[in-house]
Structure formats: C-alpha cells, structure tokens
Short mmCIF file of C-alpha atoms in Angstrom, two decimals:
data_model
loop_
_atom_site.label_atom_id
_atom_site.label_comp_id
_atom_site.label_asym_id
_atom_site.label_seq_id
_atom_site.Cartn_x
_atom_site.Cartn_y
_atom_site.Cartn_z
CA UNK A 1 40.11 -19.97 -3.51
CA UNK A 2 40.95 -21.25 -6.68
CA UNK A 3 44.67 -21.69 -7.78
CA UNK A 4 46.46 -22.34 -11.22
CA UNK A 5 49.71 -23.53 -11.27
CA UNK A 6 52.28 -23.76 -14.11
CA UNK A 7 55.27 -25.82 -12.97
CA UNK A 8 57.55 -24.81 -16.03
CA UNK A 9 58.85 -21.50 -16.12
CA UNK A 10 60.80 -22.23 -19.43
CA UNK A 11 60.34 -24.72 -21.97
CA UNK A 12 61.97 -24.99 -25.51
CA UNK A 13 61.34 -26.78 -28.74
CA UNK A 14 62.80 -27.11 -32.01
CA UNK A 15 60.90 -25.92 -35.12
CA UNK A 16 58.31 -28.70 -36.35
CA UNK A 17 58.29 -30.75 -33.15
CA UNK A 18 55.61 -30.72 -30.35
CA UNK A 19 55.81 -29.41 -27.01
CA UNK A 20 53.21 -29.59 -23.98
CA UNK A 21 53.01 -27.05 -21.49
CA UNK A 22 51.64 -28.33 -18.05
CA UNK A 23 48.95 -26.78 -15.80
CA UNK A 24 47.32 -27.89 -12.89
CA UNK A 25 44.54 -26.13 -10.70
CA UNK A 26 43.00 -26.71 -7.42
CA UNK A 27 39.20 -26.32 -6.99
CA UNK A 28 36.23 -27.62 -5.08
CA UNK A 29 33.86 -26.69 -8.01
CA UNK A 30 32.44 -28.95 -10.38
CA UNK A 31 31.82 -26.62 -13.08
CA UNK A 32 34.05 -23.89 -14.54
CA UNK A 33 35.93 -23.33 -17.88
CA UNK A 34 39.89 -23.33 -18.59
CA UNK A 35 41.72 -21.41 -20.88
CA UNK A 36 45.31 -20.92 -22.57
CA UNK A 37 46.58 -17.23 -23.39
CA UNK A 38 49.43 -16.52 -25.65
CA UNK A 39 51.59 -13.30 -24.64
CA UNK A 40 54.16 -12.50 -27.20
CA UNK A 41 56.78 -9.96 -27.00
CA UNK A 42 54.16 -7.37 -28.11
CA UNK A 43 52.54 -7.76 -24.62
CA UNK A 44 49.21 -8.50 -26.25
CA UNK A 45 46.96 -11.22 -24.56
CA UNK A 46 45.83 -13.58 -27.08
CA UNK A 47 43.20 -16.49 -26.43
CA UNK A 48 44.81 -19.82 -27.67
CA UNK A 49 42.02 -22.43 -26.54
CA UNK A 50 39.19 -22.73 -24.00
CA UNK A 51 37.99 -25.93 -22.49
CA UNK A 52 34.14 -26.28 -20.75
CA UNK A 53 34.87 -28.51 -17.62
CA UNK A 54 31.48 -30.25 -18.20
CA UNK A 55 32.80 -31.39 -21.67
CA UNK A 56 34.75 -34.69 -21.70
CA UNK A 57 35.91 -33.99 -25.40
CA UNK A 58 39.46 -32.24 -25.16
CA UNK A 59 39.39 -28.83 -26.99
CA UNK A 60 41.39 -28.46 -30.22
CA UNK A 61 42.39 -25.30 -32.35
CA UNK A 62 44.37 -26.07 -35.37
CA UNK A 63 47.99 -27.02 -34.10
CA UNK A 64 46.72 -26.64 -30.34
CA UNK A 65 44.87 -29.06 -28.30
CA UNK A 66 44.63 -29.87 -24.77
CA UNK A 67 44.60 -32.83 -22.49
CA UNK A 68 42.11 -32.07 -19.65
CA UNK A 69 41.90 -34.63 -16.89
CA UNK A 70 39.34 -33.28 -14.81
CA UNK A 71 40.01 -35.63 -11.60
CA UNK A 72 43.28 -34.98 -11.84
CA UNK A 73 42.85 -31.31 -12.24
CA UNK A 74 45.16 -30.93 -15.03
CA UNK A 75 44.79 -29.05 -18.36
CA UNK A 76 47.93 -29.53 -20.43
CA UNK A 77 48.37 -27.62 -23.78
CA UNK A 78 50.10 -29.47 -26.60
CA UNK A 79 51.36 -27.58 -29.75
CA UNK A 80 52.31 -29.44 -32.73
CA UNK A 81 54.55 -28.60 -35.50
CA UNK A 82 55.61 -25.59 -33.85
CA UNK A 83 56.65 -22.42 -35.50
CA UNK A 84 58.84 -19.46 -34.91
CA UNK A 85 55.79 -17.40 -34.14
CA UNK A 86 54.62 -19.69 -31.30
CA UNK A 87 57.51 -18.07 -29.28
CA UNK A 88 55.90 -16.25 -26.23
CA UNK A 89 54.44 -16.54 -22.76
CA UNK A 90 51.64 -18.87 -22.01
CA UNK A 91 49.35 -18.39 -19.43
CA UNK A 92 46.80 -21.11 -18.02
CA UNK A 93 43.71 -19.44 -16.20
CA UNK A 94 40.55 -20.66 -14.43
CA UNK A 95 37.17 -19.38 -14.28
CA UNK A 96 34.39 -20.33 -12.09
CA UNK A 97 30.78 -20.82 -13.63
CA UNK A 98 29.32 -21.15 -10.04
CA UNK A 99 27.71 -18.10 -8.38
CA UNK A 100 29.76 -16.84 -5.20
CA UNK A 101 32.59 -14.37 -4.72
CA UNK A 102 34.93 -15.88 -7.45
CA UNK A 103 32.06 -15.77 -10.08
CA UNK A 104 33.22 -14.41 -13.41
CA UNK A 105 36.64 -13.60 -12.28
CA UNK A 106 39.73 -15.38 -14.13
CA UNK A 107 42.69 -16.74 -12.14
CA UNK A 108 46.10 -17.22 -13.79
CA UNK A 109 48.97 -19.10 -13.57
CA UNK A 110 52.37 -18.27 -13.30
CA UNK A 111 53.41 -18.53 -17.10
CA UNK A 112 55.42 -20.49 -19.22
CA UNK A 113 57.96 -19.06 -21.46
CA UNK A 114 58.39 -20.72 -24.84
CA UNK A 115 61.31 -20.73 -26.83
CA UNK A 116 61.08 -22.11 -30.50
CA UNK A 117 64.60 -23.13 -31.96
CA UNK A 118 64.84 -22.92 -35.86
CA UNK B 1 36.94 -2.62 -34.45
CA UNK B 2 38.95 -1.42 -31.50
CA UNK B 3 37.95 -4.10 -28.57
CA UNK B 4 39.30 -2.54 -25.37
CA UNK B 5 41.59 0.55 -25.54
CA UNK B 6 43.74 1.46 -22.72
CA UNK B 7 45.61 4.72 -22.26
CA UNK B 8 48.56 5.36 -21.64
CA UNK B 9 50.77 2.75 -23.11
CA UNK B 10 53.77 3.92 -20.84
CA UNK B 11 54.18 6.28 -17.68
CA UNK B 12 56.64 7.16 -15.08
CA UNK B 13 55.92 8.35 -11.86
CA UNK B 14 57.74 9.64 -8.68
CA UNK B 15 56.63 8.16 -5.45
CA UNK B 16 53.71 9.85 -4.02
CA UNK B 17 52.21 11.06 -7.26
CA UNK B 18 48.78 10.06 -8.74
CA UNK B 19 47.41 8.99 -11.76
CA UNK B 20 44.37 7.29 -13.53
CA UNK B 21 44.64 4.68 -16.20
CA UNK B 22 41.93 4.89 -18.49
CA UNK B 23 39.99 2.05 -20.23
CA UNK B 24 37.12 1.63 -22.70
CA UNK B 25 35.56 -1.36 -24.65
CA UNK B 26 33.31 -0.97 -27.41
CA UNK B 27 31.94 -4.77 -27.31
CA UNK B 28 29.09 -4.12 -24.71
CA UNK B 29 30.38 -6.11 -22.18
CA UNK B 30 29.29 -6.09 -18.76
CA UNK B 31 32.16 -7.14 -17.08
CA UNK B 32 35.43 -5.36 -16.86
CA UNK B 33 38.76 -6.14 -14.98
CA UNK B 34 42.08 -4.57 -13.98
CA UNK B 35 45.12 -7.01 -13.91
CA UNK B 36 48.61 -6.17 -12.99
CA UNK B 37 51.36 -8.61 -14.34
CA UNK B 38 54.78 -9.01 -12.49
CA UNK B 39 57.63 -11.62 -13.58
CA UNK B 40 56.88 -14.94 -11.98
CA UNK B 41 53.82 -14.13 -10.64
CA UNK B 42 51.13 -14.35 -13.81
CA UNK B 43 48.47 -11.64 -13.94
CA UNK B 44 46.73 -10.99 -10.67
CA UNK B 45 43.41 -9.23 -10.30
CA UNK B 46 43.11 -5.84 -8.87
CA UNK B 47 39.43 -4.99 -9.17
CA UNK B 48 36.81 -6.18 -10.90
CA UNK B 49 33.15 -4.80 -12.06
CA UNK B 50 30.71 -7.40 -13.16
CA UNK B 51 28.09 -4.74 -14.33
CA UNK B 52 27.71 -0.91 -14.50
CA UNK B 53 27.49 0.74 -11.20
CA UNK B 54 29.28 -2.66 -9.14
CA UNK B 55 33.09 -3.03 -8.05
CA UNK B 56 34.47 -5.37 -6.28
CA UNK B 57 38.08 -6.04 -4.76
CA UNK B 58 40.22 -8.69 -6.49
CA UNK B 59 43.42 -10.25 -5.07
CA UNK B 60 45.66 -7.11 -4.88
CA UNK B 61 43.43 -4.18 -4.00
CA UNK B 62 45.45 -2.18 -1.66
CA UNK B 63 46.46 1.43 -3.06
CA UNK B 64 44.18 1.30 -5.90
CA UNK B 65 40.59 2.52 -6.61
CA UNK B 66 38.25 2.08 -9.70
CA UNK B 67 35.36 3.91 -10.96
CA UNK B 68 32.76 2.16 -13.59
CA UNK B 69 32.02 5.38 -15.23
CA UNK B 70 29.26 3.68 -17.46
CA UNK B 71 29.11 0.24 -19.20
CA UNK B 72 32.33 0.99 -21.61
CA UNK B 73 34.47 2.49 -19.21
CA UNK B 74 36.36 1.59 -15.99
CA UNK B 75 39.01 3.37 -14.59
CA UNK B 76 42.10 2.63 -12.29
CA UNK B 77 43.49 5.43 -9.89
CA UNK B 78 46.80 5.40 -7.73
CA UNK B 79 46.19 8.08 -5.19
CA UNK B 80 49.86 7.87 -4.11
CA UNK B 81 51.88 5.71 -6.22
CA UNK B 82 54.81 3.74 -4.59
CA UNK B 83 57.51 1.90 -6.35
CA UNK B 84 55.82 -1.72 -5.46
CA UNK B 85 52.99 -0.34 -7.72
CA UNK B 86 55.75 -0.75 -10.79
CA UNK B 87 54.01 -3.42 -13.16
CA UNK B 88 52.18 -3.81 -16.43
CA UNK B 89 48.76 -2.90 -16.09
CA UNK B 90 45.89 -4.63 -18.00
CA UNK B 91 42.38 -3.96 -18.59
CA UNK B 92 39.88 -6.56 -20.01
CA UNK B 93 36.46 -7.06 -20.55
CA UNK B 94 33.93 -10.08 -21.16
CA UNK B 95 30.51 -11.38 -20.66
CA UNK B 96 29.79 -13.76 -17.83
CA UNK B 97 30.08 -17.63 -17.92
CA UNK B 98 32.34 -19.19 -20.27
CA UNK B 99 33.22 -16.29 -22.48
CA UNK B 100 36.80 -15.54 -22.55
CA UNK B 101 38.35 -12.23 -21.57
CA UNK B 102 39.32 -9.46 -23.99
CA UNK B 103 42.53 -7.50 -23.03
CA UNK B 104 43.77 -4.16 -23.66
CA UNK B 105 47.62 -3.88 -24.79
CA UNK B 106 48.65 -2.90 -21.42
CA UNK B 107 50.06 0.04 -19.41
CA UNK B 108 53.68 -0.10 -18.37
CA UNK B 109 54.14 1.91 -15.46
CA UNK B 110 57.21 2.77 -13.35
CA UNK B 111 57.41 4.38 -10.07
CA UNK B 112 60.84 5.75 -9.00
#
C-alpha cells in the first residue's frame, strides 16, 4: 500500500515571504497523481495544485508551485509571496492511476499547519 | 451549484446509539468516498464506492457500514457508536483517473 509522509507538523512564514512544505511518498507504481489540498479553519477541503507523475514539468498555480522529484518520491509545495489567507492545514495526497485495490483511492499525509505572521 | 452536500454538520451521540450520515453530489461523479479526519493522522479512508452498486472497504472500516443508494447518494452508518468514532467525517466524490476529489464541508461527530 502507498504511504504519504509530511514530516513538518507545523511551519510558519512572514507575510510576503516564501515557504516550502515537504511531502514524500512510497509507491512501487510508475503512474499516479499527486495533490496538495488546503484546509482553512472553516474545515473546507480546497484543491491547491495537482501533478501528473508522467509529466516532468512541475505544476504551478499562481503563487503555488511544486517541486516534483519522481526518483526521490518527493513532492514539495512552494508558496510565494505568502498572504494571511494562506494560513491553513495543508495536506499532500497520492492517487493511483494503476488498476488494482488502490485504484481511485486518495491517500493523505498527516498534514502541515501553516501559520502566516503579519 | 451545490457540489457535495453532507448532513448533519454537527452531531453528538451517546455510546451505543446509531446514526446515518448523509451525502449527495450533483456533479454526476461515479466515485464516492467517506473519510475521517483525526488530529495528527490526516484523512483516512473508511469506505469507497467506485460506481453505483459497488462498495469497498478502506483503511478504517470497522464499526461502519455504507450504502450507495444511487449515483448521487452515499450514506455512512454507525450502528453502535463508540467514543473512538469521535472525529470529523468527510464525504467526497470524483471521476476516476487524475481528477481531484471534491469534498463536502464535513460532519463533526462527538460520541460521549
């Protein structure tokens, strides 16, 4: 079974600065998808960014970008020009693209709480 | 556009009581999911339905049952609630493949 590990329970950043959240995963599959979700205090789960494993190019969405290292099984999230509204819990997640018992299921990491200081 | 709707938002149960969490999606997705969220453990999959008429156990299915009533609705039932089931429960839906999951707003359940 796949596992996803977020080794930073908490991170903090100054407003307008850049922060990187770490995520590693363990899989024997070659085809899969990776996601970052944001969960603000409202409890809503919001998709931040998505990466396809077969694409070498790192995904970007405005101030959010990823550093996807397939060989190292690493998928970090970089937030540039941090804003107060970025404060939230961030979850890394893995989804298999291969048929089998794991197909279609999303496996989450433990989460990282991000605090943004004004 | 409602997306994924879960009810109720909050619930308090006594040990041994039963209840059903309701979930409906209006995006015509085939797959639906129930997750629970506990501090320090992320979201863990309870049950999964790849399509109407099929269900599959996830990582933590004990103490729960599910029903995929039709393509839109996927309910989660606790037959005899236990304090260990105190958690926040999320329903989600998606298409298969690389599509992201769309989540409901969660249900905070407390079992005393």
